[in-house]
PDB file of C-alpha atoms in Angstrom:
ATOM      1  CA  CYS A   1       0.000   0.000   0.000  1.00  0.00           C
ATOM      2  CA  TYR A   2       1.385   3.385  -0.983  1.00  0.00           C
ATOM      3  CA  LEU A   3       1.140   6.346   1.382  1.00  0.00           C
ATOM      4  CA  ASP A   4       1.049   9.951   0.160  1.00  0.00           C
ATOM      5  CA  PRO A   5       0.621  11.819   3.465  1.00  0.00           C
ATOM      6  CA  TYR A   6       1.639  15.454   3.019  1.00  0.00           C
ATOM      7  CA  ILE A   7      -0.010  18.455   1.462  1.00  0.00           C
ATOM      8  CA  ARG A   8       1.274  19.888  -1.840  1.00  0.00           C
ATOM      9  CA  ASP A   9       0.235  22.742  -4.087  1.00  0.00           C
ATOM     10  CA  ASP A  10      -0.922  20.340  -6.802  1.00  0.00           C
ATOM     11  CA  LYS A  11      -2.921  18.153  -4.432  1.00  0.00           C
ATOM     12  CA  GLY A  12      -6.583  18.165  -3.446  1.00  0.00           C
ATOM     13  CA  PHE A  13      -7.349  19.433   0.049  1.00  0.00           C
ATOM     14  CA  ASN A  14     -10.428  18.708   2.135  1.00  0.00           C
ATOM     15  CA  GLY A  15      -8.699  19.372   5.440  1.00  0.00           C
ATOM     16  CA  GLY A  16      -5.927  17.638   7.323  1.00  0.00           C
ATOM     17  CA  ASP A  17      -8.408  15.190   8.820  1.00  0.00           C
ATOM     18  CA  ARG A  18      -9.837  14.177   5.438  1.00  0.00           C
ATOM     19  CA  GLY A  19      -8.255  11.838   2.947  1.00  0.00           C
ATOM     20  CA  TRP A  20      -8.867   9.154   0.350  1.00  0.00           C
ATOM     21  CA  PHE A  21      -8.094   5.510  -0.205  1.00  0.00           C
ATOM     22  CA  LEU A  22      -7.579   4.636  -3.857  1.00  0.00           C
ATOM     23  CA  PRO A  23      -7.715   0.956  -4.888  1.00  0.00           C
ATOM     24  CA  LEU A  24      -5.138   0.472  -7.624  1.00  0.00           C
ATOM     25  CA  ARG A  25      -4.998  -3.269  -8.237  1.00  0.00           C
ATOM     26  CA  PRO A  26      -7.478  -5.805  -6.814  1.00  0.00           C
ATOM     27  CA  ASN A  27      -6.782  -9.394  -5.856  1.00  0.00           C
ATOM     28  CA  SER A  28      -7.732 -12.193  -8.223  1.00  0.00           C
ATOM     29  CA  LYS A  29      -6.420 -15.743  -8.145  1.00  0.00           C
ATOM     30  CA  VAL A  30      -7.912 -16.358 -11.584  1.00  0.00           C
ATOM     31  CA  GLY A  31      -6.365 -13.225 -13.061  1.00  0.00           C
ATOM     32  CA  GLY A  32      -3.006 -13.889 -11.450  1.00  0.00           C
ATOM     33  CA  SER A  33      -3.108 -10.706  -9.377  1.00  0.00           C
ATOM     34  CA  ASN A  34      -1.984 -11.925  -5.954  1.00  0.00           C
ATOM     35  CA  LEU A  35      -0.563  -8.611  -4.776  1.00  0.00           C
ATOM     36  CA  PRO A  36      -3.479  -6.194  -4.356  1.00  0.00           C
ATOM     37  CA  THR A  37      -2.322  -2.601  -4.233  1.00  0.00           C
ATOM     38  CA  GLY A  38      -3.833   0.633  -3.009  1.00  0.00           C
ATOM     39  CA  CYS A  39      -2.887   4.152  -2.036  1.00  0.00           C
ATOM     40  CA  ILE A  40      -3.721   6.254   1.010  1.00  0.00           C
ATOM     41  CA  VAL A  41      -3.746   9.967   0.188  1.00  0.00           C
ATOM     42  CA  MET A  42      -3.895  12.650   2.881  1.00  0.00           C
ATOM     43  CA  ALA A  43      -3.050  16.330   3.240  1.00  0.00           C
ATOM     44  CA  LEU A  44      -1.148  16.449   6.520  1.00  0.00           C
ATOM     45  CA  SER A  45       1.159  19.294   7.481  1.00  0.00           C
ATOM     46  CA  ASN A  46       4.695  18.919   6.207  1.00  0.00           C
ATOM     47  CA  PRO A  47       7.472  18.332   8.756  1.00  0.00           C
ATOM     48  CA  GLY A  48       9.275  21.467   9.857  1.00  0.00           C
ATOM     49  CA  TYR A  49      13.009  22.027  10.143  1.00  0.00           C
ATOM     50  CA  GLY A  50      14.167  19.541  12.770  1.00  0.00           C
ATOM     51  CA  LYS A  51      10.578  18.886  13.812  1.00  0.00           C
ATOM     52  CA  PRO A  52       8.302  16.028  12.669  1.00  0.00           C
ATOM     53  CA  SER A  53       4.803  16.401  11.340  1.00  0.00           C
ATOM     54  CA  LEU A  54       2.548  16.323  14.387  1.00  0.00           C
ATOM     55  CA  LEU A  55      -0.939  14.831  14.011  1.00  0.00           C
ATOM     56  CA  SER A  56      -4.078  15.863  15.840  1.00  0.00           C
ATOM     57  CA  TYR A  57      -6.481  13.262  17.227  1.00  0.00           C
ATOM     58  CA  ASN A  58      -8.851  13.748  14.280  1.00  0.00           C
ATOM     59  CA  GLU A  59      -6.007  13.274  11.811  1.00  0.00           C
ATOM     60  CA  VAL A  60      -4.967  10.048  13.523  1.00  0.00           C
ATOM     61  CA  ALA A  61      -8.582   8.851  13.439  1.00  0.00           C
ATOM     62  CA  GLU A  62      -8.772   9.572   9.696  1.00  0.00           C
ATOM     63  CA  LEU A  63      -5.502   7.722   9.099  1.00  0.00           C
ATOM     64  CA  PHE A  64      -6.846   4.673  10.949  1.00  0.00           C
ATOM     65  CA  ASN A  65     -10.097   4.894   8.987  1.00  0.00           C
ATOM     66  CA  LEU A  66      -8.238   4.928   5.667  1.00  0.00           C
ATOM     67  CA  PHE A  67      -5.975   2.113   6.828  1.00  0.00           C
ATOM     68  CA  GLY A  68      -9.124   0.082   7.516  1.00  0.00           C
ATOM     69  CA  LYS A  69     -10.196   0.604   3.903  1.00  0.00           C
ATOM     70  CA  ALA A  70      -6.749  -0.509   2.767  1.00  0.00           C
ATOM     71  CA  LEU A  71      -7.047  -3.650   4.901  1.00  0.00           C
ATOM     72  CA  MET A  72     -10.388  -4.500   3.307  1.00  0.00           C
ATOM     73  CA  HIS A  73      -8.836  -4.138  -0.131  1.00  0.00           C
ATOM     74  CA  MET A  74      -5.642  -6.081   0.489  1.00  0.00           C
ATOM     75  CA  THR A  75      -6.416  -8.856   2.969  1.00  0.00           C
ATOM     76  CA  VAL A  76      -9.091 -10.704   0.966  1.00  0.00           C
ATOM     77  CA  ARG A  77      -7.763 -13.573  -1.144  1.00  0.00           C
ATOM     78  CA  ASN A  78     -10.791 -14.702  -3.109  1.00  0.00           C
ATOM     79  CA  GLN A  79     -10.768 -16.252  -6.547  1.00  0.00           C
ATOM     80  CA  TRP A  80     -12.510 -13.451  -8.405  1.00  0.00           C
ATOM     81  CA  ILE A  81     -12.024  -9.686  -8.458  1.00  0.00           C
ATOM     82  CA  GLU A  82     -15.761  -9.184  -7.988  1.00  0.00           C
ATOM     83  CA  THR A  83     -15.675 -10.836  -4.543  1.00  0.00           C
ATOM     84  CA  SER A  84     -12.359  -9.430  -3.337  1.00  0.00           C
ATOM     85  CA  GLY A  85     -11.702  -6.311  -1.322  1.00  0.00           C
ATOM     86  CA  ARG A  86     -14.487  -3.736  -0.996  1.00  0.00           C
ATOM     87  CA  THR A  87     -16.050  -4.626  -4.346  1.00  0.00           C
ATOM     88  CA  GLY A  88     -19.583  -5.900  -3.896  1.00  0.00           C
ATOM     89  CA  VAL A  89     -19.714  -5.495  -0.118  1.00  0.00           C
ATOM     90  CA  GLU A  90     -23.142  -4.363   1.091  1.00  0.00           C
ATOM     91  CA  LEU A  91     -23.357  -0.586   1.437  1.00  0.00           C
ATOM     92  CA  ASP A  92     -24.374  -0.795   5.090  1.00  0.00           C
ATOM     93  CA  ALA A  93     -21.260  -2.863   5.910  1.00  0.00           C
ATOM     94  CA  LEU A  94     -18.779  -1.108   3.635  1.00  0.00           C
ATOM     95  CA  ASP A  95     -17.286   0.933   6.488  1.00  0.00           C
ATOM     96  CA  LEU A  96     -17.318  -1.825   9.090  1.00  0.00           C
ATOM     97  CA  ILE A  97     -13.544  -2.385   9.084  1.00  0.00           C
ATOM     98  CA  PRO A  98     -12.643   1.350   8.812  1.00  0.00           C
ATOM     99  CA  ASN A  99     -14.878   2.119  11.797  1.00  0.00           C
ATOM    100  CA  LEU A 100     -13.473  -0.910  13.604  1.00  0.00           C
ATOM    101  CA  MET A 101      -9.971   0.515  13.249  1.00  0.00           C
ATOM    102  CA  THR A 102     -10.991   3.834  14.801  1.00  0.00           C
ATOM    103  CA  GLN A 103     -12.441   1.921  17.762  1.00  0.00           C
ATOM    104  CA  TRP A 104      -8.851   1.178  18.800  1.00  0.00           C
ATOM    105  CA  LEU A 105      -8.474   4.860  19.641  1.00  0.00           C
ATOM    106  CA  MET A 106     -11.055   4.357  22.400  1.00  0.00           C
ATOM    107  CA  VAL A 107      -8.616   2.074  24.276  1.00  0.00           C
ATOM    108  CA  PRO A 108      -6.617   4.296  26.697  1.00  0.00           C
ATOM    109  CA  SER A 109      -3.475   2.140  26.796  1.00  0.00           C
ATOM    110  CA  PHE A 110      -3.377   1.848  23.007  1.00  0.00           C
ATOM    111  CA  LEU A 111      -3.969   5.553  22.399  1.00  0.00           C
ATOM    112  CA  GLN A 112      -1.281   6.410  24.947  1.00  0.00           C
ATOM    113  CA  SER A 113       1.190   4.213  23.068  1.00  0.00           C
ATOM    114  CA  LEU A 114       0.684   6.397  19.962  1.00  0.00           C
ATOM    115  CA  THR A 115       1.565   9.622  21.754  1.00  0.00           C
ATOM    116  CA  CYS A 116       4.896  11.131  22.708  1.00  0.00           C
ATOM    117  CA  HIS A 117       6.538  14.515  22.973  1.00  0.00           C
ATOM    118  CA  TRP A 118       8.429  15.115  19.749  1.00  0.00           C
ATOM    119  CA  SER A 119      11.689  15.976  21.535  1.00  0.00           C
ATOM    120  CA  THR A 120      11.590  14.153  24.888  1.00  0.00           C
ATOM    121  CA  GLY A 121       9.648  11.055  23.788  1.00  0.00           C
ATOM    122  CA  GLU A 122       7.441  11.229  26.885  1.00  0.00           C
ATOM    123  CA  ASN A 123       3.953   9.755  26.496  1.00  0.00           C
ATOM    124  CA  LEU A 124       0.842  11.662  27.469  1.00  0.00           C
ATOM    125  CA  SER A 125      -0.506  10.749  30.891  1.00  0.00           C
ATOM    126  CA  LEU A 126      -3.496   8.432  31.166  1.00  0.00           C
ATOM    127  CA  ASP A 127      -5.524  11.303  32.662  1.00  0.00           C
ATOM    128  CA  VAL A 128      -4.998  13.360  29.508  1.00  0.00           C
ATOM    129  CA  ILE A 129      -5.783  10.316  27.371  1.00  0.00           C
ATOM    130  CA  GLU A 130      -9.028   9.667  29.246  1.00  0.00           C
ATOM    131  CA  ASN A 131     -10.001  13.323  28.843  1.00  0.00           C
ATOM    132  CA  GLN A 132      -9.367  13.094  25.085  1.00  0.00           C
ATOM    133  CA  ILE A 133     -11.527   9.983  24.806  1.00  0.00           C
ATOM    134  CA  ASP A 134     -14.274  11.663  26.831  1.00  0.00           C
ATOM    135  CA  ALA A 135     -14.044  14.724  24.564  1.00  0.00           C
ATOM    136  CA  THR A 136     -14.814  12.575  21.523  1.00  0.00           C
ATOM    137  CA  LYS A 137     -18.077  11.575  23.202  1.00  0.00           C
ATOM    138  CA  HIS A 138     -19.185  15.144  23.911  1.00  0.00           C
ATOM    139  CA  MET A 139     -22.745  15.711  22.667  1.00  0.00           C
ATOM    140  CA  SER A 140     -22.759  12.167  21.267  1.00  0.00           C
ATOM    141  CA  GLY A 141     -26.426  11.657  22.126  1.00  0.00           C
ATOM    142  CA  TYR A 142     -27.368  14.890  20.363  1.00  0.00           C
ATOM    143  CA  THR A 143     -25.300  13.892  17.333  1.00  0.00           C
ATOM    144  CA  LEU A 144     -26.795  10.402  17.299  1.00  0.00           C
ATOM    145  CA  SER A 145     -30.335  11.770  17.298  1.00  0.00           C
ATOM    146  CA  HIS A 146     -29.489  13.961  14.290  1.00  0.00           C
ATOM    147  CA  GLU A 147     -27.966  11.022  12.421  1.00  0.00           C
ATOM    148  CA  LEU A 148     -31.075   8.938  13.094  1.00  0.00           C
ATOM    149  CA  PHE A 149     -33.286  11.793  11.917  1.00  0.00           C
ATOM    150  CA  LYS A 150     -31.340  12.188   8.672  1.00  0.00           C
ATOM    151  CA  ALA A 151     -31.350   8.439   8.063  1.00  0.00           C
ATOM    152  CA  ALA A 152     -35.108   8.217   8.620  1.00  0.00           C
ATOM    153  CA  TYR A 153     -35.745  11.239   6.393  1.00  0.00           C
ATOM    154  CA  ASP A 154     -33.532   9.862   3.634  1.00  0.00           C
ATOM    155  CA  ILE A 155     -35.329   6.513   3.515  1.00  0.00           C
ATOM    156  CA  SER A 156     -38.770   8.096   3.722  1.00  0.00           C
ATOM    157  CA  PHE A 157     -37.952  10.647   1.010  1.00  0.00           C
ATOM    158  CA  TYR A 158     -37.041   7.923  -1.478  1.00  0.00           C
ATOM    159  CA  SER A 159     -39.921   5.646  -0.569  1.00  0.00           C
ATOM    160  CA  SER A 160     -43.602   5.637  -1.469  1.00  0.00           C
ATOM    161  CA  GLU A 161     -44.296   8.040   1.407  1.00  0.00           C
ATOM    162  CA  TYR A 162     -43.155  10.919  -0.800  1.00  0.00           C
ATOM    163  CA  GLU A 163     -46.142  10.351  -3.054  1.00  0.00           C
ATOM    164  CA  THR A 164     -48.515  11.362  -0.277  1.00  0.00           C
ATOM    165  CA  GLU A 165     -46.315  13.715   1.777  1.00  0.00           C
ATOM    166  CA  GLN A 166     -44.279  16.713   0.639  1.00  0.00           C
ATOM    167  CA  TYR A 167     -40.684  17.058   1.797  1.00  0.00           C
ATOM    168  CA  GLN A 168     -41.397  19.904   4.252  1.00  0.00           C
ATOM    169  CA  ALA A 169     -44.279  18.038   5.838  1.00  0.00           C
ATOM    170  CA  LEU A 170     -42.071  14.966   6.104  1.00  0.00           C
ATOM    171  CA  SER A 171     -39.443  16.981   7.986  1.00  0.00           C
ATOM    172  CA  GLN A 172     -42.076  18.406  10.344  1.00  0.00           C
ATOM    173  CA  ARG A 173     -43.403  14.919  11.087  1.00  0.00           C
ATOM    174  CA  LEU A 174     -40.036  13.323  11.787  1.00  0.00           C
ATOM    175  CA  THR A 175     -38.461  16.190  13.736  1.00  0.00           C
ATOM    176  CA  PRO A 176     -40.283  15.595  17.063  1.00  0.00           C
ATOM    177  CA  GLN A 177     -39.635  11.852  16.783  1.00  0.00           C
ATOM    178  CA  TYR A 178     -35.844  12.216  16.719  1.00  0.00           C
ATOM    179  CA  LEU A 179     -34.659  15.718  17.622  1.00  0.00           C
ATOM    180  CA  VAL A 180     -34.532  17.215  21.087  1.00  0.00           C
ATOM    181  CA  LEU A 181     -34.660  20.805  19.897  1.00  0.00           C
ATOM    182  CA  ALA A 182     -36.974  22.248  17.278  1.00  0.00           C
ATOM    183  CA  ARG A 183     -35.383  23.191  13.967  1.00  0.00           C
ATOM    184  CA  GLU A 184     -34.616  26.841  13.266  1.00  0.00           C
ATOM    185  CA  ALA A 185     -37.152  28.661  11.106  1.00  0.00           C
ATOM    186  CA  GLU A 186     -34.361  29.587   8.680  1.00  0.00           C
ATOM    187  CA  ASP A 187     -33.200  25.979   8.351  1.00  0.00           C
ATOM    188  CA  CYS A 188     -33.214  25.016   4.673  1.00  0.00           C
ATOM    189  CA  PHE A 189     -33.209  21.271   5.299  1.00  0.00           C
ATOM    190  CA  PRO A 190     -33.160  19.088   3.233  1.00  0.00           C
ATOM    191  CA  ALA A 191     -31.544  21.390   0.663  1.00  0.00           C
ATOM    192  CA  ASN A 192     -28.346  21.295   2.750  1.00  0.00           C
ATOM    193  CA  PHE A 193     -28.491  17.494   3.086  1.00  0.00           C
ATOM    194  CA  GLN A 194     -25.789  16.957   0.469  1.00  0.00           C
ATOM    195  CA  GLU A 195     -25.386  13.199   0.907  1.00  0.00           C
ATOM    196  CA  MET A 196     -29.042  12.676   0.070  1.00  0.00           C
ATOM    197  CA  MET A 197     -29.324  15.236  -2.701  1.00  0.00           C
ATOM    198  CA  ASP A 198     -26.265  14.716  -4.869  1.00  0.00           C
ATOM    199  CA  GLY A 199     -24.087  12.100  -3.203  1.00  0.00           C
ATOM    200  CA  ASP A 200     -23.898   8.349  -3.541  1.00  0.00           C
ATOM    201  CA  MET A 201     -25.832   7.646  -0.351  1.00  0.00           C
ATOM    202  CA  CYS A 202     -29.372   8.265  -1.613  1.00  0.00           C
ATOM    203  CA  ALA A 203     -31.719   6.044   0.429  1.00  0.00           C
ATOM    204  CA  GLY A 204     -28.592   4.636   2.062  1.00  0.00           C
ATOM    205  CA  TYR A 205     -27.523   7.294   4.541  1.00  0.00           C
ATOM    206  CA  TYR A 206     -28.419   4.933   7.391  1.00  0.00           C
ATOM    207  CA  SER A 207     -25.417   2.835   6.295  1.00  0.00           C
ATOM    208  CA  ASN A 208     -23.010   5.199   8.055  1.00  0.00           C
ATOM    209  CA  LEU A 209     -24.600   4.580  11.433  1.00  0.00           C
ATOM    210  CA  TRP A 210     -25.217   0.887  10.761  1.00  0.00           C
ATOM    211  CA  SER A 211     -21.529   0.332   9.963  1.00  0.00           C
ATOM    212  CA  LYS A 212     -20.566   2.072  13.207  1.00  0.00           C
ATOM    213  CA  MET A 213     -22.970  -0.155  15.128  1.00  0.00           C
ATOM    214  CA  LEU A 214     -21.497  -3.301  13.538  1.00  0.00           C
ATOM    215  CA  ALA A 215     -17.944  -2.099  14.214  1.00  0.00           C
ATOM    216  CA  ALA A 216     -18.658  -1.311  17.872  1.00  0.00           C
ATOM    217  CA  ASP A 217     -20.291  -4.706  18.338  1.00  0.00           C
ATOM    218  CA  VAL A 218     -17.350  -6.521  16.722  1.00  0.00           C
ATOM    219  CA  PHE A 219     -14.818  -4.542  18.758  1.00  0.00           C
ATOM    220  CA  SER A 220     -16.688  -5.266  21.981  1.00  0.00           C
ATOM    221  CA  ALA A 221     -15.308  -8.816  21.697  1.00  0.00           C
ATOM    222  CA  TYR A 222     -11.928  -7.349  22.684  1.00  0.00           C
ATOM    223  CA  TRP A 223     -13.413  -5.549  25.687  1.00  0.00           C
ATOM    224  CA  GLU A 224     -15.119  -8.730  26.802  1.00  0.00           C
ATOM    225  CA  ALA A 225     -11.865 -10.701  26.541  1.00  0.00           C
ATOM    226  CA  GLY A 226      -9.918  -8.154  28.627  1.00  0.00           C
ATOM    227  CA  TRP A 227      -6.844  -6.171  27.610  1.00  0.00           C
ATOM    228  CA  ASP A 228      -4.704  -7.973  30.189  1.00  0.00           C
ATOM    229  CA  LYS A 229      -5.072 -11.253  28.285  1.00  0.00           C
ATOM    230  CA  PRO A 230      -2.876 -11.057  25.164  1.00  0.00           C
ATOM    231  CA  ASP A 231      -3.555 -14.653  24.168  1.00  0.00           C
ATOM    232  CA  ALA A 232      -7.309 -13.997  24.115  1.00  0.00           C
ATOM    233  CA  ILE A 233      -6.786 -10.765  22.156  1.00  0.00           C
ATOM    234  CA  SER A 234      -4.651 -12.609  19.599  1.00  0.00           C
ATOM    235  CA  LYS A 235      -7.281 -15.332  19.264  1.00  0.00           C
ATOM    236  CA  ILE A 236     -10.003 -12.758  18.578  1.00  0.00           C
ATOM    237  CA  SER A 237      -7.836 -11.022  15.962  1.00  0.00           C
ATOM    238  CA  LYS A 238      -7.167 -14.292  14.160  1.00  0.00           C
ATOM    239  CA  LYS A 239     -10.868 -15.106  14.159  1.00  0.00           C
ATOM    240  CA  LEU A 240     -11.666 -11.639  12.843  1.00  0.00           C
ATOM    241  CA  ARG A 241      -9.101 -12.110  10.097  1.00  0.00           C
ATOM    242  CA  SER A 242     -10.488 -15.502   9.057  1.00  0.00           C
ATOM    243  CA  THR A 243     -14.134 -14.432   9.050  1.00  0.00           C
ATOM    244  CA  ILE A 244     -15.122 -10.815   8.455  1.00  0.00           C
ATOM    245  CA  MET A 245     -11.879  -9.543   6.924  1.00  0.00           C
ATOM    246  CA  ASN A 246     -11.323 -12.555   4.693  1.00  0.00           C
ATOM    247  CA  ALA A 247     -14.848 -12.791   3.300  1.00  0.00           C
ATOM    248  CA  GLY A 248     -14.979  -9.816   0.976  1.00  0.00           C
ATOM    249  CA  SER A 249     -18.317 -10.067  -0.788  1.00  0.00           C
ATOM    250  CA  SER A 250     -18.146 -13.844  -1.258  1.00  0.00           C
ATOM    251  CA  ARG A 251     -20.361 -14.209   1.820  1.00  0.00           C
ATOM    252  CA  SER A 252     -22.981 -11.905   3.298  1.00  0.00           C
ATOM    253  CA  THR A 253     -21.932  -9.699   6.178  1.00  0.00           C
ATOM    254  CA  ALA A 254     -24.804 -11.071   8.268  1.00  0.00           C
ATOM    255  CA  GLU A 255     -23.422 -14.588   7.858  1.00  0.00           C
ATOM    256  CA  VAL A 256     -19.820 -13.771   8.761  1.00  0.00           C
ATOM    257  CA  PHE A 257     -20.937 -11.548  11.649  1.00  0.00           C
ATOM    258  CA  ARG A 258     -22.903 -14.418  13.153  1.00  0.00           C
ATOM    259  CA  GLU A 259     -19.893 -16.661  12.698  1.00  0.00           C
ATOM    260  CA  PHE A 260     -17.672 -14.169  14.519  1.00  0.00           C
ATOM    261  CA  ARG A 261     -20.005 -13.107  17.354  1.00  0.00           C
ATOM    262  CA  GLY A 262     -22.321 -16.113  17.512  1.00  0.00           C
ATOM    263  CA  ARG A 263     -25.418 -13.939  17.292  1.00  0.00           C
ATOM    264  CA  ASP A 264     -27.049 -11.083  15.399  1.00  0.00           C
ATOM    265  CA  PRO A 265     -25.752  -7.527  15.987  1.00  0.00           C
ATOM    266  CA  ASN A 266     -27.398  -5.192  18.463  1.00  0.00           C
ATOM    267  CA  PRO A 267     -26.830  -1.509  19.305  1.00  0.00           C
ATOM    268  CA  GLU A 268     -25.705  -1.954  22.925  1.00  0.00           C
ATOM    269  CA  ALA A 269     -21.987  -1.770  22.123  1.00  0.00           C
ATOM    270  CA  LEU A 270     -22.503   1.393  20.049  1.00  0.00           C
ATOM    271  CA  MET A 271     -24.335   3.065  22.913  1.00  0.00           C
ATOM    272  CA  ILE A 272     -21.493   2.124  25.263  1.00  0.00           C
ATOM    273  CA  SER A 273     -18.809   3.371  22.864  1.00  0.00           C
ATOM    274  CA  LEU A 274     -20.618   6.715  22.663  1.00  0.00           C
ATOM    275  CA  GLY A 275     -20.698   6.963  26.445  1.00  0.00           C
ATOM    276  CA  LEU A 276     -24.481   6.699  26.563  1.00  0.00           C
ATOM    277  CA  ARG A 277     -24.693   3.504  28.582  1.00  0.00           C
ATOM    278  CA  GLY A 278     -22.781   1.583  31.234  1.00  0.00           C
ATOM    279  CA  SER A 279     -19.178   0.439  31.152  1.00  0.00           C
ATOM    280  CA  ARG A 280     -17.028  -0.040  28.068  1.00  0.00           C
ATOM    281  CA  ALA A 281     -17.431  -3.827  28.077  1.00  0.00           C
ATOM    282  CA  PRO A 282     -20.895  -5.129  27.126  1.00  0.00           C
ATOM    283  CA  LYS A 283     -22.239  -8.007  29.152  1.00  0.00           C
ATOM    284  CA  LYS A 284     -21.422 -11.408  27.755  1.00  0.00           C
ATOM    285  CA  ARG A 285     -24.399 -13.179  26.259  1.00  0.00           C
ATOM    286  CA  VAL A 286     -25.124 -16.858  26.287  1.00  0.00           C
ATOM    287  CA  VAL A 287     -26.012 -18.024  22.800  1.00  0.00           C
ATOM    288  CA  SER A 288     -28.682 -20.686  22.756  1.00  0.00           C
ATOM    289  CA  ALA A 289     -28.107 -23.742  20.626  1.00  0.00           C
TER     290      ALA A 289
END
């Protein structure tokens, strides 16, 4: 995988915490392409004189997200291009692995291991790390309610409901169901809902939140095992590699998820990861035969 991390004059720029993953060559046993290749492109600040390029938390999160996309592209070893990498994966599971990678930044010991003072090499204290993790959860319930509102509006707008209900009336009906505060009178929604209007997520905006829910549920297996048990952590990673990450689109995500977790997904782990419920580790569930 190639990495093009720094900003240049002839390079696109969406912000330091925004980047792209470009699949260059897919895997195909039939086609003889056994070395899938991709490129991660970012626009990070260039290193200074005698000083490295220092990344913010959001930039690190974006790098992990893009690395997750690269993993999806390069770890699958299926026979056909059409079932390898991200090609053909269901839209609502397309960002499962990228969101799973960013879940690692919610582990204090792991996040601390990524930090150090550029000159002394001293890591940030765990108190600072915990505060950073808590900061990422600020207003998470408010944000979640907005995401649910937009997902519900998107699906309703592109369904048969639109034939009997105009877009403004639809917004007025859904607002009290999902939002805590009333919308501003000057709000031009849904004209400013770009993903629904001119993006590639029409009637599929819910996929963003669904992928995060799947990722949080998958990652909760690590919390349940305990970070003080490296053998258990390694076993979970190997199982993840052999099921979800190795499937591509040759098997449905629902099937490989059940194989990995032994059950269907549920939103409990997402609520915990957002700081909206209980401890970080979901309760273990007994799966009936």
